[in-house]
Every structure is written in structure tokens, then in C-alpha cells.
Amino acid sequence: MSTSTTVCCGQTEIAEIDMAKPWKRTVRDSGKLTVHNGLKSGTWVHVFKPALQLFNQLGLPVRMTEADDEQSANVVTRIASGVAAYEYDGATLSHAFDGTRLHGYTILIGREGQQGTEKAAVFLPSDPRSGPRFQGGKAVYDDATLDMLKVIAVHELIHACGLENQDHATDGGVFYFPLAPDGKGKMIVPETGKDGRPMPPLRLGGSTTGNVARLWGGRP
């Protein structure tokens, strides 16, 4: 569903995060992340506000609100195809990014010699497709539904809280990886023995609740 990467500003070296990455203390103490809406056109135009609402209904010790502008925002959201790229304080991170998959990509950005994330960039695919299904012997891909887009967006917003790929839920829910289409416009955990109820409505595994709580000073 996603990849998380960190950049140390002022360096050309880019390193993959190998553990959960807490935000800087002033942000953690606020209990809030401000998010800039970069999804104002195309497939994602109706997703931003519902995604924030769904995230805030998960009961996590951090809330997300819409930012007034991109510069002051803790988290920025963007649509990407081919390459996901973000420039911050002279450092540029770019990563190959498929604009048709049901996935996202989140960058957590820190500063050399200082602790804590100070910016996150969430990338979502420009033309996400579900499939293939086979019709008349041909592979057919369908446009992702609004429900699918909401699941993907919330999954990435959880990454923006500071969680890396190795923190993906093992016990199900919206932060599980991989999620898959259910064939009826929603997303499911496809693994046998897991809760396979379609999402939305969204669910959160206990492992994810605990991981976010540890980063934000709340109780699991």
C-alpha cells in the first residue's frame, strides 16, 4: 500500500526509515497534525475532507486538521504519476511511483543532527485502477471507487503519523498490508484467518493503535 522514506536536509544521502519515526516534540505536544489539501482536481477531488474525518474517527491520540497553506502544514498531500518528488530546504527526494496502482507513498522528513520528523509528504496515484478482471478473454481494469480512495488515503495518513512499512498491522484493519479490492467497490484484508469485512467502514488493528500511541504519548 505504501512506502515511507526519510530525508536528512542538507545531505544528499537518502535513507530508508528502519523504525517508527516520531514527530518533533512541539508537534507531538500539540496532539495535532495540519494537512494541506493538494487533492483539488481529478480522481481525488472529493477525498480530502472525508479522509480527515475518517482518520479522526479512529480514536488515535493525534487529530488531523486542514492547514491554511502548504508552507505551514505539517503534512502535504499530492497527486503523482511516474515520479513522486518533494523538495524541502534544498533537499529533493524522488522515487518511481506507479500512477495506476491502488497504493500510496509517504515521505517523512527530518533535519540532520536533530530528532523528530518536521514534515511529511503523502503521494497518491493520479489514475488508480482496480483489477484486472477478465471479460471476453481480455483483462479489464476499472477506475477505483470513492470508497477505495478513502481507504488508501487514510492508510497514508497513518504513515504520516510516523509509522514505516515494517509497522504495518499484522492483525488486520486499514493499516494492514496488502489490502485488496473485494470486487464490489471496497477494500478487504485478503489473508485467510483475518477479518475480511469490506472497508469502509474502517477498522484499526490493535497493533496500529499501540504503535501510534507510543509515538504520540497516548495510551494504546
CSV table of C-alpha atoms in Angstrom, one decimal:
chain,number,residue,atom,x,y,z
A,1,MET,CA,0.0,0.0,0.0
A,2,SER,CA,2.8,2.4,0.7
A,3,THR,CA,6.4,3.2,1.3
A,4,SER,CA,7.9,5.6,3.9
A,5,THR,CA,11.2,7.4,3.4
A,6,THR,CA,13.2,9.9,5.4
A,7,VAL,CA,15.4,12.7,4.2
A,8,CYS,CA,18.1,14.5,6.3
A,9,CYS,CA,18.1,18.0,5.0
A,10,GLY,CA,21.5,19.4,4.0
A,11,GLN,CA,22.7,16.0,2.9
A,12,THR,CA,22.5,14.2,-0.5
A,13,GLU,CA,22.2,10.9,1.2
A,14,ILE,CA,18.7,9.5,1.4
A,15,ALA,CA,18.0,6.6,3.8
A,16,GLU,CA,15.0,4.3,4.3
A,17,ILE,CA,13.4,4.5,7.7
A,18,ASP,CA,14.1,1.4,9.7
A,19,MET,CA,11.8,2.2,12.6
A,20,ALA,CA,8.8,4.3,13.6
A,21,LYS,CA,9.8,8.0,13.3
A,22,PRO,CA,8.3,10.3,15.9
A,23,TRP,CA,7.4,13.9,15.1
A,24,LYS,CA,9.4,16.7,16.8
A,25,ARG,CA,8.3,17.4,20.3
A,26,THR,CA,6.4,20.7,19.7
A,27,VAL,CA,4.2,18.9,17.2
A,28,ARG,CA,3.7,15.8,19.4
A,29,ASP,CA,2.8,18.1,22.4
A,30,SER,CA,0.0,19.7,20.3
A,31,GLY,CA,-1.6,16.4,19.6
A,32,LYS,CA,-2.4,17.6,16.1
A,33,LEU,CA,-1.1,17.4,12.5
A,34,THR,CA,-2.1,20.1,10.0
A,35,VAL,CA,-2.6,18.7,6.5
A,36,HIS,CA,-2.5,20.7,3.2
A,37,ASN,CA,-5.0,19.8,0.6
A,38,GLY,CA,-3.2,19.1,-2.7
A,39,LEU,CA,-6.0,16.9,-4.0
A,40,LYS,CA,-8.2,19.6,-5.6
A,41,SER,CA,-8.6,18.0,-9.1
A,42,GLY,CA,-9.1,14.8,-10.8
A,43,THR,CA,-9.9,11.4,-9.2
A,44,TRP,CA,-9.1,12.6,-5.6
A,45,VAL,CA,-11.1,15.9,-5.6
A,46,HIS,CA,-13.8,14.6,-3.2
A,47,VAL,CA,-11.5,12.6,-0.9
A,48,PHE,CA,-9.5,15.0,1.3
A,49,LYS,CA,-12.1,16.1,3.8
A,50,PRO,CA,-13.8,12.7,4.2
A,51,ALA,CA,-10.3,11.1,4.7
A,52,LEU,CA,-9.5,13.6,7.5
A,53,GLN,CA,-12.9,12.8,9.1
A,54,LEU,CA,-12.4,9.1,8.9
A,55,PHE,CA,-8.9,9.4,10.3
A,56,ASN,CA,-10.2,11.4,13.3
A,57,GLN,CA,-12.9,8.8,14.0
A,58,LEU,CA,-10.2,6.1,14.6
A,59,GLY,CA,-9.7,7.1,18.2
A,60,LEU,CA,-6.0,7.8,17.9
A,61,PRO,CA,-4.1,10.3,20.2
A,62,VAL,CA,-3.5,12.6,17.3
A,63,ARG,CA,-6.0,14.6,15.2
A,64,MET,CA,-5.7,16.0,11.7
A,65,THR,CA,-7.0,19.3,10.6
A,66,GLU,CA,-6.8,21.2,7.3
A,67,ALA,CA,-3.9,23.6,7.0
A,68,ASP,CA,-4.2,27.1,5.8
A,69,ASP,CA,-1.3,26.8,3.4
A,70,GLU,CA,1.3,24.3,2.2
A,71,GLN,CA,4.3,26.0,3.8
A,72,SER,CA,3.0,25.9,7.3
A,73,ALA,CA,1.4,22.5,7.0
A,74,ASN,CA,2.9,19.5,8.8
A,75,VAL,CA,1.7,17.2,6.1
A,76,VAL,CA,1.2,17.9,2.4
A,77,THR,CA,-0.8,15.7,0.0
A,78,ARG,CA,0.0,15.5,-3.7
A,79,ILE,CA,-1.1,13.5,-6.7
A,80,ALA,CA,1.7,11.8,-8.6
A,81,SER,CA,2.3,9.6,-11.7
A,82,GLY,CA,5.7,8.2,-12.8
A,83,VAL,CA,7.7,10.0,-10.1
A,84,ALA,CA,6.9,11.1,-6.6
A,85,ALA,CA,9.1,14.1,-5.8
A,86,TYR,CA,9.3,16.6,-3.0
A,87,GLU,CA,11.8,19.4,-2.3
A,88,TYR,CA,12.4,20.6,1.3
A,89,ASP,CA,15.1,23.1,2.4
A,90,GLY,CA,17.3,22.3,-0.5
A,91,ALA,CA,17.0,18.5,-0.4
A,92,THR,CA,15.0,16.7,-3.1
A,93,LEU,CA,13.6,13.2,-2.8
A,94,SER,CA,12.3,11.5,-5.9
A,95,HIS,CA,11.0,7.9,-6.2
A,96,ALA,CA,9.5,5.9,-9.0
A,97,PHE,CA,5.7,5.9,-8.5
A,98,ASP,CA,3.1,4.0,-10.5
A,99,GLY,CA,0.1,6.3,-11.0
A,100,THR,CA,-2.3,3.4,-11.7
A,101,ARG,CA,-1.9,1.1,-8.7
A,102,LEU,CA,-4.0,1.1,-5.6
A,103,HIS,CA,-1.3,2.4,-3.3
A,104,GLY,CA,0.4,5.5,-1.9
A,105,TYR,CA,3.9,6.7,-0.9
A,106,THR,CA,4.7,8.8,2.2
A,107,ILE,CA,7.9,10.7,2.9
A,108,LEU,CA,8.9,11.6,6.5
A,109,ILE,CA,11.4,14.4,6.5
A,110,GLY,CA,13.9,15.2,9.3
A,111,ARG,CA,16.9,17.5,9.8
A,112,GLU,CA,20.5,16.4,10.3
A,113,GLY,CA,21.5,16.4,13.9
A,114,GLN,CA,18.0,16.9,15.2
A,115,GLN,CA,15.4,14.5,16.4
A,116,GLY,CA,11.9,14.2,15.1
A,117,THR,CA,10.0,14.5,11.8
A,118,GLU,CA,9.2,18.0,10.8
A,119,LYS,CA,7.4,17.5,7.5
A,120,ALA,CA,5.6,14.7,5.7
A,121,ALA,CA,4.6,14.4,2.1
A,122,VAL,CA,1.8,12.0,1.0
A,123,PHE,CA,1.6,11.0,-2.6
A,124,LEU,CA,-1.5,9.3,-4.2
A,125,PRO,CA,-1.8,7.9,-7.7
A,126,SER,CA,-3.3,10.0,-10.4
A,127,ASP,CA,-5.3,7.3,-12.1
A,128,PRO,CA,-5.8,4.4,-9.7
A,129,ARG,CA,-7.3,1.2,-11.2
A,130,SER,CA,-8.8,-1.9,-9.8
A,131,GLY,CA,-8.2,-5.3,-11.5
A,132,PRO,CA,-7.7,-7.0,-13.7
A,133,ARG,CA,-10.9,-8.9,-14.2
A,134,PHE,CA,-11.3,-10.9,-17.3
A,135,GLN,CA,-14.1,-10.2,-19.8
A,136,GLY,CA,-14.3,-11.9,-23.1
A,137,GLY,CA,-10.8,-13.2,-22.6
A,138,LYS,CA,-9.4,-9.7,-22.1
A,139,ALA,CA,-8.0,-8.1,-18.9
A,140,VAL,CA,-10.2,-5.2,-17.9
A,141,TYR,CA,-9.2,-2.6,-15.3
A,142,ASP,CA,-11.8,-0.5,-13.5
A,143,ASP,CA,-11.5,3.0,-12.0
A,144,ALA,CA,-11.0,2.9,-8.3
A,145,THR,CA,-14.2,3.7,-6.4
A,146,LEU,CA,-14.5,6.6,-3.9
A,147,ASP,CA,-14.5,4.0,-1.0
A,148,MET,CA,-11.3,2.5,-2.2
A,149,LEU,CA,-9.7,6.0,-2.4
A,150,LYS,CA,-10.7,6.8,1.1
A,151,VAL,CA,-9.1,3.6,2.4
A,152,ILE,CA,-5.8,4.4,0.6
A,153,ALA,CA,-5.8,8.0,1.8
A,154,VAL,CA,-6.4,7.1,5.4
A,155,HIS,CA,-3.7,4.4,5.2
A,156,GLU,CA,-1.2,7.0,4.1
A,157,LEU,CA,-2.3,9.5,6.8
A,158,ILE,CA,-1.5,6.8,9.3
A,159,HIS,CA,2.0,6.6,7.8
A,160,ALA,CA,2.3,10.4,8.2
A,161,CYS,CA,1.8,10.0,11.9
A,162,GLY,CA,5.3,8.5,11.9
A,163,LEU,CA,4.8,4.8,11.0
A,164,GLU,CA,7.1,3.0,8.5
A,165,ASN,CA,6.4,-0.1,6.3
A,166,GLN,CA,7.6,-2.5,9.0
A,167,ASP,CA,4.9,-1.1,11.3
A,168,HIS,CA,2.1,-2.3,9.0
A,169,ALA,CA,-0.6,-4.1,11.0
A,170,THR,CA,-0.4,-7.8,11.4
A,171,ASP,CA,-3.9,-8.1,12.9
A,172,GLY,CA,-5.9,-6.5,10.2
A,173,GLY,CA,-7.6,-3.2,9.7
A,174,VAL,CA,-7.0,-0.2,7.4
A,175,PHE,CA,-3.2,-0.2,8.1
A,176,TYR,CA,-2.8,-3.8,7.1
A,177,PHE,CA,-0.6,-4.6,4.0
A,178,PRO,CA,-1.5,-5.6,1.4
A,179,LEU,CA,-5.1,-4.7,1.2
A,180,ALA,CA,-7.1,-5.8,-1.9
A,181,PRO,CA,-10.3,-4.9,-3.7
A,182,ASP,CA,-13.3,-7.0,-2.8
A,183,GLY,CA,-14.8,-6.9,-6.3
A,184,LYS,CA,-17.7,-4.7,-5.1
A,185,GLY,CA,-16.0,-1.4,-4.7
A,186,LYS,CA,-14.5,-1.7,-1.3
A,187,MET,CA,-11.2,-3.0,0.2
A,188,ILE,CA,-10.5,-6.1,2.3
A,189,VAL,CA,-7.7,-7.8,4.1
A,190,PRO,CA,-7.2,-10.8,1.8
A,191,GLU,CA,-5.4,-13.1,4.1
A,192,THR,CA,-7.2,-16.2,5.3
A,193,GLY,CA,-8.0,-16.1,9.0
A,194,LYS,CA,-8.1,-12.3,9.2
A,195,ASP,CA,-11.2,-10.1,9.5
A,196,GLY,CA,-12.3,-9.9,5.9
A,197,ARG,CA,-15.2,-7.5,6.2
A,198,PRO,CA,-15.1,-4.9,3.5
A,199,MET,CA,-13.9,-1.3,4.3
A,200,PRO,CA,-15.3,1.2,4.7
A,201,PRO,CA,-16.4,1.3,7.5
A,202,LEU,CA,-12.8,1.5,8.6
A,203,ARG,CA,-11.3,-0.6,11.3
A,204,LEU,CA,-8.0,-0.3,13.1
A,205,GLY,CA,-5.9,-3.2,14.4
A,206,GLY,CA,-4.7,-3.1,18.0
A,207,SER,CA,-1.1,-3.1,16.8
A,208,THR,CA,-1.5,0.1,14.9
A,209,THR,CA,-3.3,1.8,17.8
A,210,GLY,CA,-0.5,0.9,20.1
A,211,ASN,CA,2.2,2.0,17.7
A,212,VAL,CA,0.7,5.4,17.1
A,213,ALA,CA,0.0,5.8,20.8
A,214,ARG,CA,3.7,5.2,21.6
A,215,LEU,CA,4.7,7.9,19.2
A,216,TRP,CA,2.2,10.4,20.4
A,217,GLY,CA,2.2,9.8,24.1
A,218,GLY,CA,-1.3,8.4,24.3
A,219,ARG,CA,-2.4,5.1,25.7
A,220,PRO,CA,-2.9,2.0,23.4
